[in-house]
Amino acid sequence: MTLTKSKYYFEALDNYPYSLPDCLEALNYALSYDPEDADSLCLMGRIYSEMLDDYEKAKLYFEEAMQCDVTNLNTPKYYIKCLLDNENFQEAEKLINYSLKIKGIDRSTLWFYRALLSEMRGSLPNALKFLTEAEKFCFTPQSLDFMKSRKKFIKSKMPKKSKKKKETR
């Protein structure tokens, strides 16, 4: 990252999501200095995904960011969230499996997204299994509390087992 490009990227990041016009101006400057900067492309993808709900345009930016730097630690988590929001479940699953192999990535978040994917598909027992896996990679009390509360929430969605006994004649 050049110093000027870094300056504009951090300015854009600082303004996101509170001042989108300032964020976009700085981000366009950063991309003009280096159109292949994965972090800048990822932030542009986040704007389209999180603010504008234009998932197709966001996917283009995320894909480009992944092509420019396949080991970027930021891009996969935001790209996966975009895919889940757009119900591209197969693509999200492939990206999660790939991302788990990236050294240094936040595995807790990836396992959480895997649980969310299972929940969205209607497989609540699998979601609980993946949240248990996510707990193994929680290294702050806040993230562990979040995973535990999410497990409690999913358990509350599961149908209650009835304790009826079969009558025999």
mmCIF file of C-alpha atoms in Angstrom:
data_model
loop_
_atom_site.group_PDB
_atom_site.id
_atom_site.type_symbol
_atom_site.label_atom_id
_atom_site.label_comp_id
_atom_site.label_asym_id
_atom_site.label_seq_id
_atom_site.Cartn_x
_atom_site.Cartn_y
_atom_site.Cartn_z
ATOM 1 C CA MET A 1 0.000 0.000 0.000
ATOM 2 C CA THR A 2 1.382 3.373 -0.918
ATOM 3 C CA LEU A 3 1.189 6.099 1.675
ATOM 4 C CA THR A 4 -1.319 8.197 -0.292
ATOM 5 C CA LYS A 5 -3.553 5.222 -1.066
ATOM 6 C CA SER A 6 -3.415 4.167 2.584
ATOM 7 C CA LYS A 7 -4.376 7.668 3.676
ATOM 8 C CA TYR A 8 -7.475 7.643 1.477
ATOM 9 C CA TYR A 9 -8.417 4.076 2.387
ATOM 10 C CA PHE A 10 -8.228 4.827 6.114
ATOM 11 C CA GLU A 11 -10.160 8.054 5.589
ATOM 12 C CA ALA A 12 -12.875 6.069 3.790
ATOM 13 C CA LEU A 13 -12.887 3.442 6.535
ATOM 14 C CA ASP A 14 -13.119 6.143 9.187
ATOM 15 C CA ASN A 15 -16.177 7.670 7.488
ATOM 16 C CA TYR A 16 -17.956 4.345 6.945
ATOM 17 C CA PRO A 17 -20.941 4.049 7.576
ATOM 18 C CA TYR A 18 -21.624 7.422 9.163
ATOM 19 C CA SER A 19 -20.718 9.719 6.291
ATOM 20 C CA LEU A 20 -21.134 7.827 3.035
ATOM 21 C CA PRO A 21 -20.437 10.784 0.737
ATOM 22 C CA ASP A 22 -17.074 11.392 2.429
ATOM 23 C CA CYS A 23 -16.404 7.667 2.507
ATOM 24 C CA LEU A 24 -17.099 7.249 -1.208
ATOM 25 C CA GLU A 25 -14.987 10.262 -2.131
ATOM 26 C CA ALA A 26 -11.989 8.940 -0.214
ATOM 27 C CA LEU A 27 -12.572 5.404 -1.491
ATOM 28 C CA ASN A 28 -12.647 6.566 -5.095
ATOM 29 C CA TYR A 29 -9.336 8.348 -4.533
ATOM 30 C CA ALA A 30 -7.844 5.207 -2.994
ATOM 31 C CA LEU A 31 -9.038 3.075 -5.919
ATOM 32 C CA SER A 32 -7.696 5.599 -8.414
ATOM 33 C CA TYR A 33 -4.222 5.130 -6.892
ATOM 34 C CA ASP A 34 -4.532 1.324 -6.880
ATOM 35 C CA PRO A 35 -7.591 -0.197 -8.588
ATOM 36 C CA GLU A 36 -6.522 -3.653 -7.381
ATOM 37 C CA ASP A 37 -6.372 -2.914 -3.643
ATOM 38 C CA ALA A 38 -8.360 -5.720 -2.004
ATOM 39 C CA ASP A 39 -9.260 -3.732 1.122
ATOM 40 C CA SER A 40 -10.627 -0.794 -0.882
ATOM 41 C CA LEU A 41 -12.578 -3.108 -3.176
ATOM 42 C CA CYS A 42 -13.936 -4.942 -0.139
ATOM 43 C CA LEU A 43 -15.114 -1.685 1.429
ATOM 44 C CA MET A 44 -16.835 -0.742 -1.826
ATOM 45 C CA GLY A 45 -18.520 -4.154 -1.783
ATOM 46 C CA ARG A 46 -19.678 -3.518 1.774
ATOM 47 C CA ILE A 47 -21.228 -0.216 0.750
ATOM 48 C CA TYR A 48 -23.217 -1.900 -2.008
ATOM 49 C CA SER A 49 -24.140 -4.849 0.199
ATOM 50 C CA GLU A 50 -24.829 -3.264 3.581
ATOM 51 C CA MET A 51 -26.023 0.216 2.653
ATOM 52 C CA LEU A 52 -27.549 -0.061 -0.811
ATOM 53 C CA ASP A 53 -28.725 -3.711 -0.769
ATOM 54 C CA ASP A 54 -27.345 -4.107 -4.288
ATOM 55 C CA TYR A 55 -25.976 -7.601 -3.787
ATOM 56 C CA GLU A 56 -25.081 -8.268 -7.413
ATOM 57 C CA LYS A 57 -22.905 -5.151 -7.628
ATOM 58 C CA ALA A 58 -21.437 -5.956 -4.214
ATOM 59 C CA LYS A 59 -20.575 -9.482 -5.354
ATOM 60 C CA LEU A 60 -18.631 -8.038 -8.284
ATOM 61 C CA TYR A 61 -16.506 -5.919 -5.941
ATOM 62 C CA PHE A 62 -15.970 -8.795 -3.516
ATOM 63 C CA GLU A 63 -15.009 -11.169 -6.341
ATOM 64 C CA GLU A 64 -12.532 -8.643 -7.678
ATOM 65 C CA ALA A 65 -11.075 -8.170 -4.198
ATOM 66 C CA MET A 66 -10.681 -11.933 -3.822
ATOM 67 C CA GLN A 67 -8.950 -12.155 -7.205
ATOM 68 C CA CYS A 68 -6.551 -9.365 -6.286
ATOM 69 C CA ASP A 69 -5.607 -10.904 -2.928
ATOM 70 C CA VAL A 70 -6.883 -14.398 -2.134
ATOM 71 C CA THR A 71 -5.338 -14.299 1.348
ATOM 72 C CA ASN A 72 -6.973 -11.036 2.455
ATOM 73 C CA LEU A 73 -8.464 -11.546 5.920
ATOM 74 C CA ASN A 74 -11.243 -8.953 5.593
ATOM 75 C CA THR A 75 -12.873 -9.818 2.298
ATOM 76 C CA PRO A 76 -14.190 -13.344 3.026
ATOM 77 C CA LYS A 77 -16.243 -12.458 6.108
ATOM 78 C CA TYR A 78 -18.019 -9.571 4.378
ATOM 79 C CA TYR A 79 -18.420 -11.504 1.133
ATOM 80 C CA ILE A 80 -19.946 -14.459 3.005
ATOM 81 C CA LYS A 81 -22.403 -12.138 4.755
ATOM 82 C CA CYS A 82 -23.368 -10.655 1.380
ATOM 83 C CA LEU A 83 -23.934 -14.128 -0.059
ATOM 84 C CA LEU A 84 -26.071 -15.151 2.917
ATOM 85 C CA ASP A 85 -28.134 -11.969 2.708
ATOM 86 C CA ASN A 86 -28.725 -12.678 -0.979
ATOM 87 C CA GLU A 87 -29.509 -16.362 -0.282
ATOM 88 C CA ASN A 88 -26.605 -17.656 -2.372
ATOM 89 C CA PHE A 89 -26.202 -20.592 -0.019
ATOM 90 C CA GLN A 90 -24.002 -22.862 -2.143
ATOM 91 C CA GLU A 91 -21.548 -20.059 -2.921
ATOM 92 C CA ALA A 92 -21.460 -19.077 0.758
ATOM 93 C CA GLU A 93 -20.713 -22.646 1.816
ATOM 94 C CA LYS A 94 -17.856 -22.931 -0.695
ATOM 95 C CA LEU A 95 -16.374 -19.630 0.445
ATOM 96 C CA ILE A 96 -16.621 -20.605 4.110
ATOM 97 C CA ASN A 97 -14.827 -23.888 3.441
ATOM 98 C CA TYR A 98 -12.113 -22.078 1.485
ATOM 99 C CA SER A 99 -11.754 -19.296 4.065
ATOM 100 C CA LEU A 100 -11.247 -21.725 6.937
ATOM 101 C CA LYS A 101 -7.927 -22.616 5.286
ATOM 102 C CA ILE A 102 -6.623 -19.017 5.319
ATOM 103 C CA LYS A 103 -3.966 -18.566 7.955
ATOM 104 C CA GLY A 104 -4.824 -15.949 10.573
ATOM 105 C CA ILE A 105 -8.519 -15.553 9.701
ATOM 106 C CA ASP A 106 -11.160 -15.230 12.426
ATOM 107 C CA ARG A 107 -12.464 -18.805 12.520
ATOM 108 C CA SER A 108 -15.077 -17.979 15.134
ATOM 109 C CA THR A 109 -16.841 -15.654 12.698
ATOM 110 C CA LEU A 110 -16.601 -18.197 9.892
ATOM 111 C CA TRP A 111 -18.123 -20.957 12.034
ATOM 112 C CA PHE A 112 -20.840 -18.518 13.106
ATOM 113 C CA TYR A 113 -21.654 -17.888 9.444
ATOM 114 C CA ARG A 114 -21.673 -21.647 8.843
ATOM 115 C CA ALA A 115 -24.191 -21.968 11.690
ATOM 116 C CA LEU A 116 -26.256 -19.136 10.236
ATOM 117 C CA LEU A 117 -26.215 -20.867 6.861
ATOM 118 C CA SER A 118 -27.497 -24.087 8.434
ATOM 119 C CA GLU A 119 -30.156 -22.158 10.310
ATOM 120 C CA MET A 120 -31.292 -20.441 7.108
ATOM 121 C CA ARG A 121 -31.514 -23.850 5.436
ATOM 122 C CA GLY A 122 -33.666 -25.073 8.327
ATOM 123 C CA SER A 123 -31.145 -27.412 9.927
ATOM 124 C CA LEU A 124 -31.182 -26.217 13.524
ATOM 125 C CA PRO A 125 -29.253 -29.200 14.991
ATOM 126 C CA ASN A 126 -26.409 -28.534 12.539
ATOM 127 C CA ALA A 127 -26.492 -24.853 13.434
ATOM 128 C CA LEU A 128 -25.967 -25.780 17.092
ATOM 129 C CA LYS A 129 -23.079 -28.057 16.137
ATOM 130 C CA PHE A 130 -21.379 -25.258 14.193
ATOM 131 C CA LEU A 131 -21.897 -22.764 17.024
ATOM 132 C CA THR A 132 -20.189 -25.216 19.364
ATOM 133 C CA GLU A 133 -17.280 -25.251 16.918
ATOM 134 C CA ALA A 134 -17.320 -21.427 16.825
ATOM 135 C CA GLU A 135 -17.043 -21.310 20.625
ATOM 136 C CA LYS A 136 -13.695 -23.108 20.413
ATOM 137 C CA PHE A 137 -12.274 -20.124 18.527
ATOM 138 C CA CYS A 138 -13.709 -17.376 20.741
ATOM 139 C CA PHE A 139 -10.937 -15.513 22.489
ATOM 140 C CA THR A 140 -12.903 -12.714 24.130
ATOM 141 C CA PRO A 141 -15.707 -12.933 26.680
ATOM 142 C CA GLN A 142 -17.950 -10.892 24.373
ATOM 143 C CA SER A 143 -17.642 -13.253 21.435
ATOM 144 C CA LEU A 144 -18.177 -16.300 23.662
ATOM 145 C CA ASP A 145 -21.266 -14.698 25.232
ATOM 146 C CA PHE A 146 -22.587 -13.932 21.760
ATOM 147 C CA MET A 147 -22.186 -17.567 20.636
ATOM 148 C CA LYS A 148 -23.864 -18.852 23.795
ATOM 149 C CA SER A 149 -26.803 -16.483 23.384
ATOM 150 C CA ARG A 150 -27.117 -17.506 19.745
ATOM 151 C CA LYS A 151 -27.208 -21.191 20.777
ATOM 152 C CA LYS A 152 -29.934 -20.388 23.302
ATOM 153 C CA PHE A 153 -31.889 -18.574 20.593
ATOM 154 C CA ILE A 154 -31.641 -21.504 18.164
ATOM 155 C CA LYS A 155 -32.672 -23.954 20.882
ATOM 156 C CA SER A 156 -35.763 -21.816 21.489
ATOM 157 C CA LYS A 157 -36.686 -22.202 17.821
ATOM 158 C CA MET A 158 -36.491 -25.987 17.938
ATOM 159 C CA PRO A 159 -39.751 -27.881 18.328
ATOM 160 C CA LYS A 160 -40.402 -29.178 21.822
ATOM 161 C CA LYS A 161 -40.359 -32.949 22.232
ATOM 162 C CA SER A 162 -43.586 -34.285 23.658
ATOM 163 C CA LYS A 163 -43.435 -36.827 26.430
ATOM 164 C CA LYS A 164 -46.458 -38.866 25.407
ATOM 165 C CA LYS A 165 -46.286 -42.559 26.059
ATOM 166 C CA LYS A 166 -47.827 -44.979 23.627
ATOM 167 C CA GLU A 167 -50.715 -46.909 25.027
ATOM 168 C CA THR A 168 -50.636 -50.646 24.505
ATOM 169 C CA ARG A 169 -53.725 -52.814 24.490
#
